[in-house]
Each structure stands twice: as C-alpha cells, then as structure tokens.
XYZ file of C-alpha atoms in Angstrom:
369
model
C 9.635 27.064 -124.078
C 10.508 24.717 -121.430
C 12.944 27.248 -120.190
C 10.109 29.871 -119.625
C 8.125 27.480 -117.794
C 11.059 26.408 -115.383
C 11.825 30.438 -114.637
C 7.966 30.839 -114.094
C 7.790 27.822 -111.449
C 11.046 29.189 -110.044
C 9.474 32.661 -109.421
C 6.365 31.007 -108.155
C 8.437 28.971 -105.289
C 10.479 31.778 -104.553
C 6.953 34.219 -103.781
C 5.800 31.001 -101.577
C 9.157 30.648 -99.767
C 9.059 34.402 -99.059
C 5.620 34.190 -98.091
C 6.354 31.322 -95.472
C 9.542 32.823 -94.123
C 7.512 36.034 -93.612
C 4.967 33.949 -91.654
C 7.632 32.166 -89.876
C 9.136 35.641 -88.950
C 5.822 36.993 -87.688
C 5.132 33.923 -85.379
C 8.665 34.189 -84.036
C 8.087 37.664 -83.224
C 4.667 36.880 -81.580
C 6.247 34.182 -79.458
C 9.076 36.370 -78.398
C 6.667 38.998 -77.730
C 4.533 36.789 -75.394
C 7.701 35.559 -73.621
C 9.064 39.026 -73.260
C 5.522 39.908 -71.419
C 5.751 37.027 -69.479
C 9.284 37.847 -68.197
C 8.198 41.516 -67.483
C 5.358 40.194 -65.330
C 7.336 37.910 -63.447
C 10.114 40.656 -62.942
C 7.400 43.029 -61.725
C 6.188 40.480 -59.120
C 9.565 39.855 -58.172
C 10.570 37.452 -54.973
C 8.010 37.631 -52.133
C 5.418 40.006 -54.014
C 1.884 39.593 -53.361
C -0.333 37.695 -55.898
C -2.966 38.858 -57.712
C -6.801 38.036 -57.373
C -6.918 35.695 -60.370
C -4.089 33.604 -59.373
C -4.207 30.298 -57.182
C -2.567 30.141 -53.981
C 1.214 29.460 -53.698
C 4.079 29.177 -51.107
C 6.605 31.758 -52.759
C 7.914 32.933 -55.948
C 11.297 31.603 -57.361
C 13.109 32.276 -60.680
C 13.366 29.274 -62.798
C 15.385 28.493 -66.253
C 13.551 28.847 -69.294
C 12.627 25.270 -69.432
C 11.392 25.070 -66.000
C 9.570 28.501 -66.871
C 7.505 26.921 -69.538
C 6.501 24.025 -67.269
C 5.639 26.447 -64.638
C 3.352 28.395 -66.920
C 1.686 25.243 -67.983
C 1.286 24.091 -64.265
C -0.235 27.691 -63.388
C -2.675 27.072 -66.286
C -3.760 23.905 -64.731
C -4.182 25.273 -61.280
C -6.018 28.196 -62.734
C -8.197 25.960 -64.477
C -8.652 23.920 -61.194
C -9.618 27.012 -59.293
C -12.232 28.251 -61.897
C -13.696 24.682 -61.590
C -13.862 24.522 -57.795
C -14.063 28.110 -56.865
C -13.882 28.726 -52.884
C -13.040 25.256 -52.260
C -9.580 25.306 -53.384
C -8.911 28.199 -50.657
C -10.841 26.447 -47.901
C -9.213 23.141 -48.204
C -6.042 24.302 -46.492
C -7.831 26.268 -43.877
C -9.881 22.955 -43.037
C -6.732 21.003 -42.983
C -5.154 23.422 -40.237
C -8.091 23.483 -38.320
C -8.437 19.542 -38.405
C -4.796 19.212 -36.913
C -5.561 22.146 -34.445
C -8.546 20.307 -33.070
C -6.630 16.631 -33.023
C -3.850 18.403 -30.864
C -6.104 20.071 -28.393
C -8.113 16.770 -27.783
C -4.924 14.703 -27.184
C -3.493 17.428 -24.600
C -6.924 17.131 -22.709
C -7.340 13.408 -21.974
C -8.205 12.206 -18.600
C -5.303 11.303 -15.934
C -6.023 7.674 -14.768
C -3.628 5.939 -13.014
C -4.876 6.443 7.146
C -4.608 9.145 9.222
C -7.705 11.305 10.815
C -8.182 15.199 10.536
C -10.324 17.648 12.200
C -13.748 17.896 10.946
C -15.041 20.764 8.609
C -18.660 22.058 9.410
C -19.963 19.890 6.976
C -18.641 16.637 5.526
C -19.063 13.389 3.648
C -18.413 12.182 0.207
C -19.418 15.788 -0.559
C -20.091 18.567 1.444
C -23.440 20.545 1.701
C -24.029 23.686 0.043
C -24.649 26.149 2.919
C -21.183 25.401 4.502
C -19.246 26.290 1.570
C -19.325 29.329 -0.856
C -18.811 27.445 -4.239
C -16.728 29.387 -6.551
C -17.289 28.159 -10.390
C -13.797 27.592 -11.976
C -12.963 25.996 -15.271
C -15.183 23.252 -16.537
C -13.697 19.680 -15.598
C -14.708 16.540 -17.072
C -16.757 14.696 -14.336
C -17.391 11.643 -16.698
C -15.951 9.474 -13.937
C -17.228 5.690 -14.347
C -16.811 4.583 -10.912
C -18.686 7.471 -9.259
C -21.885 6.597 -11.284
C -24.774 5.053 -9.629
C -24.836 1.191 -10.382
C -28.002 0.082 -12.154
C -30.298 -2.009 -10.176
C -33.576 -2.341 -7.781
C -35.765 0.609 -8.004
C -36.257 2.665 -5.051
C -38.350 6.123 -3.912
C -36.524 8.600 -5.775
C -38.073 11.587 -3.582
C -39.541 11.664 -0.013
C -41.387 14.437 1.893
C -38.286 15.987 3.215
C -38.806 15.116 6.890
C -37.701 12.426 9.087
C -39.167 10.463 12.178
C -37.191 8.452 14.367
C -37.361 4.465 14.423
C -38.368 3.429 17.870
C -35.652 1.499 19.977
C -32.698 2.206 22.029
C -29.736 0.270 23.235
C -26.939 -0.003 25.600
C -23.818 1.448 25.771
C -20.931 0.036 23.144
C -17.271 0.769 23.592
C -14.854 1.836 26.315
C -13.818 5.287 25.343
C -14.247 7.993 27.602
C -16.343 10.192 25.302
C -19.697 8.967 24.709
C -21.993 9.883 21.587
C -25.597 9.166 21.560
C -27.471 8.643 18.149
C -30.813 8.077 16.761
C -31.792 5.915 13.631
C -34.308 7.911 11.453
C -36.099 7.224 8.031
C -37.208 9.896 5.613
C -41.205 10.156 5.515
C -42.665 8.981 2.036
C -40.095 6.170 1.510
C -41.370 2.664 0.280
C -39.873 0.398 2.790
C -39.948 -2.585 0.404
C -37.168 -1.352 -1.323
C -34.655 -1.504 1.926
C -36.268 -4.072 3.799
C -38.116 -2.121 6.247
C -37.248 0.261 9.032
C -36.229 -2.333 11.707
C -33.780 -3.849 9.271
C -32.164 -0.489 8.443
C -31.984 0.164 12.324
C -30.597 -3.057 12.804
C -27.732 -2.927 10.100
C -26.786 0.358 11.840
C -26.438 -0.846 15.401
C -24.411 -4.016 14.516
C -22.024 -1.957 12.487
C -21.594 0.525 15.258
C -21.059 -2.277 17.674
C -18.410 -4.024 15.787
C -14.993 -3.923 17.391
C -13.494 -2.872 13.798
C -15.791 0.193 13.719
C -15.089 3.503 15.910
C -15.415 1.816 19.469
C -12.261 -0.183 18.222
C -9.875 2.562 18.542
C -10.784 2.786 22.425
C -11.457 6.733 22.419
C -15.160 6.697 21.985
C -18.234 4.815 23.093
C -21.561 4.743 21.375
C -25.195 4.276 22.459
C -28.544 4.393 20.421
C -31.222 6.557 21.926
C -35.220 6.537 21.070
C -37.532 9.552 20.111
C -37.948 10.891 23.453
C -34.248 11.802 23.784
C -33.992 15.582 23.628
C -30.761 16.159 21.738
C -28.723 12.955 20.288
C -25.025 13.803 19.009
C -26.025 12.696 15.621
C -29.054 11.041 13.572
C -28.334 8.278 11.421
C -31.011 8.999 8.447
C -32.064 7.158 5.417
C -32.529 9.726 3.045
C -34.117 9.850 -0.681
C -31.929 10.623 -3.492
C -33.366 13.835 -4.097
C -33.743 14.938 -0.679
C -29.988 14.595 -0.317
C -29.356 16.957 -3.261
C -30.985 19.948 -1.522
C -28.550 22.520 -0.542
C -29.666 22.459 2.938
C -29.140 18.682 3.065
C -26.001 17.321 0.899
C -25.895 19.526 -1.792
C -24.693 18.451 -5.328
C -21.609 20.055 -6.535
C -20.096 16.755 -7.274
C -23.140 15.579 -9.699
C -23.231 12.192 -8.304
C -25.574 10.368 -5.700
C -23.700 10.409 -2.359
C -24.280 10.230 1.565
C -22.956 13.265 3.724
C -22.832 14.602 7.215
C -24.497 17.885 7.960
C -23.314 19.519 10.675
C -26.014 22.278 11.134
C -28.591 19.819 11.436
C -26.543 16.927 13.184
C -27.612 14.473 10.575
C -25.905 11.534 9.084
C -27.419 11.292 5.752
C -27.301 7.664 4.144
C -28.456 8.126 0.646
C -31.328 5.719 -0.162
C -29.944 5.249 -3.923
C -26.699 4.104 -2.644
C -28.040 1.795 0.218
C -30.220 0.204 -2.389
C -27.384 -0.021 -5.326
C -24.341 0.367 -3.695
C -21.035 1.789 -5.411
C -19.056 0.274 -8.349
C -15.667 0.026 -6.315
C -17.508 -2.440 -4.096
C -19.204 -4.285 -7.299
C -22.077 -6.438 -5.724
C -20.910 -6.573 -2.077
C -23.827 -4.776 -0.728
C -23.322 -5.613 3.177
C -19.789 -4.196 3.001
C -20.704 -1.254 1.349
C -23.429 -0.547 3.683
C -20.892 -0.792 6.548
C -18.750 1.635 4.846
C -21.472 4.292 4.261
C -22.390 4.026 8.072
C -18.787 4.052 9.110
C -17.588 6.671 6.786
C -20.534 9.287 7.263
C -20.466 8.726 11.466
C -16.949 9.172 10.932
C -17.366 12.599 9.947
C -19.643 13.038 12.944
C -17.128 11.993 15.286
C -14.367 14.489 13.971
C -12.819 12.840 11.065
C -12.358 14.426 7.462
C -11.458 12.881 4.241
C -8.058 11.331 3.115
C -6.824 9.374 0.327
C -5.216 6.048 -0.591
C -2.256 6.102 1.516
C -0.226 3.285 0.076
C -0.916 1.931 -3.485
C -2.519 -1.660 -3.044
C -3.418 -1.344 0.313
C -6.881 -1.288 1.952
C -8.350 2.130 1.543
C -8.926 4.311 4.719
C -12.745 4.477 5.873
C -12.529 8.187 5.296
C -11.576 7.981 1.863
C -14.409 8.684 -0.513
C -15.029 5.289 -1.818
C -18.356 5.841 -2.903
C -16.558 7.882 -5.706
C -13.883 5.211 -6.146
C -10.775 4.041 -4.658
C -7.899 5.684 -7.001
C -6.707 8.788 -5.810
C -6.713 10.352 -9.329
C -10.313 9.558 -9.731
C -11.490 11.221 -6.688
C -9.198 14.479 -6.513
C -10.563 15.358 -9.931
C -14.117 15.168 -8.803
C -13.109 17.350 -5.691
C -11.874 19.960 -7.812
C -15.540 21.559 -7.794
C -15.927 21.062 -4.296
C -14.183 23.833 -2.370
C -14.044 21.956 1.199
C -12.627 18.844 -0.235
C -10.151 20.156 -3.061
C -7.012 19.557 -1.407
C -8.215 16.530 0.574
C -6.750 13.769 -1.709
C -3.525 14.087 -3.971
C -3.492 13.416 -7.567
C -0.440 10.694 -7.176
C -1.533 7.603 -8.847
C -2.244 5.487 -6.099
C -5.259 2.955 -5.945
C -6.364 1.058 -2.688
C -8.773 -1.914 -2.448
C -12.341 -1.293 -0.863
C -12.797 -1.241 3.013
C -15.461 -0.732 5.510
C -13.785 -0.441 8.747
C -11.752 2.207 10.728
C -9.791 -0.308 12.615
C -7.939 -2.582 10.274
C -5.768 -4.732 12.530
C -8.645 -6.860 13.739
C -10.298 -7.271 10.640
C -10.468 -10.827 9.401
C -8.305 -11.767 6.317
C -9.906 -11.813 3.196
C-alpha cells in the first residue's frame, strides 16, 4: 500500500518537474528571441545610421558588450519615457543652449573700445558738419551711447527759437597785430528767453572778451579781429547764439551725430553757438561753465579762420582747442562718433589717447592751473 502511494507521489512530482522544465525552456526561448531581435535591430542600424522618429537624440551608435547592452536598453527605455513625458522640449533644449552660447559670444565681441596742429577748413565745420555740405552714406549701425557726449542736466532754456537772428548792437576796436583782419557780429536768435543766458549784452561781452584775450587766436600773431554792428554790410563771420532745435536743421548744423552741438556754417558764414550747450556745458568740462563757453567760442571761430578738427596729440596733455571737446577729450570716444559724419570720419585716430580740457588756441601764455 505504501509502495503504491510512493510510486504515485513520484509520478506526480515528475509531471510537475516536467511542466516546470517546459515553462523554463519556453521562457529561455522567448528571452533568446528578444535578444536576437534586439541584436538584429542594432545590426541593421550599424555605426552612423540614422535614428528612427521614435528614438531620443543621441550622439552616435557604438557596439557594447552584452552587460553594457542590457544597461543601454534600460537607459534607452528611460530616455523614451522622458521624451514621451516632455515632448518637443527634449529637442528644443540643446538648440536653445547653442543659441545662448552664440549670443553670448556675439555680445562679447561687440563691446565698446575705451581707452596741435591746424589744417585747412572744410566747407562746413564744427563739432559736426551741417548736412548740405556733405552727402552722408549710411553705413553699419554704430553704438553712439557715448556718456561724455550727452548734454548734462541743468537749467532750462528755450528749446526752439524762430529760426532767424538779429544783431546785438555794438562795435569795437581792432584787437591783435596780425596782418589779416576779420570782422564779426554778435547775434541772437529771435524768440529766445534771455533769462536762461543772462541777456544779449552778457553774451556779447563774453564773445568780445574771449576773442580779445592773448590766449585766443590773436595771440598767434597772424590775425586781428574787430567787432562790427548791424550796419556793416558784410562781416567775415557772425557769432550767433542759436536754439537747440534750430541748430539741428540741415541748413544750420545738421544732426548726423545725435548730440547737441555748435558748428561753423560756411554757407551763411555763421558761427552757431548752441544755446543748450551755452547754458549746460559739456561733461568733459564738469561744472566749469566759463571755460567751456570760452572753448565753444574759440573752437567755432577757429573754423571761421580756416582750422579743422584734430585729436588729442599726446596722452595727458591739454587738448588742442580744435579737438571736439564738447563730445569728449578721449580720441577713441570722438573717433567713434565721427564714423557717421563723412567730413570728420578720419579727423581723429582711435589710438587710446586722452587729453585734459582746454579752451585756448595759444597754450604757452596760459596761466598754470
């Protein structure tokens, strides 16, 4: 009886073992089939083959040992799940990264560069030249955000006059011993509020005293000057206080360099003194308004006498009076502004030199500071 039970039990165990073995063999066959299928897929792709649309981005295909292949399959599974979760963002992130790097490089490469003889005059000169005397060709955009060229904050003034001028009454005796005599009138634009500049008589006196100073143009011994009144038929030049907006007109100073400035207009023989600058000065001169006004007169009259722009000659020296000091006393600054003004494009070299502000043409007789 017991032997029969043992035999039956052994038979049942044998059946279970056989079933388990069959199941195990089936599983191994399935796994082998999957591995073979994966290998065939990898073999078809080969090195450098294009990915299918369902796969995430990757740098390149590389054969791996079987252990690494299993890990690779798991990693690809994770990447696939990541791609399904975040969609197009997976592909956008690398592109955005490249764009960010390119913008940073481009910005770094376009940064700003920062660091007394006389010449024949052009038809129109000044801190910038009037429009009618030069044909301006638009070039590449230039960053003109130059701090020292900006008009300082300060007292109010009449922004726009009537565009016409009247002669301030008065005349004077000849000053200087030079053989060539130049006559001039002092004029003020109609429509200006005199309280902002101290009145017409104050302006005229400043012009006369500046031009009669031995440090001014008469100190060189080549010219003499004489002020004339409204009855004089044809003065050599007209020193004219002019509103900011009128000075911008193409037939006056123009505005190719977008900062307020004075100028010399040879067509009208007018020395244009910008009211905004007369009232507020220039940043290079800080708060020294007297010195700046003397500079503005001497610089623009210098053009009327036949002198053109120059740059800072020696680093640390006083600037030549014909340097465009209203914009600044650093050659790099001024040269950059001049790139949009054809008549001044080559007037100042970009050599990194910086001078100190100066109002006078004749430096030897100037009192030491």
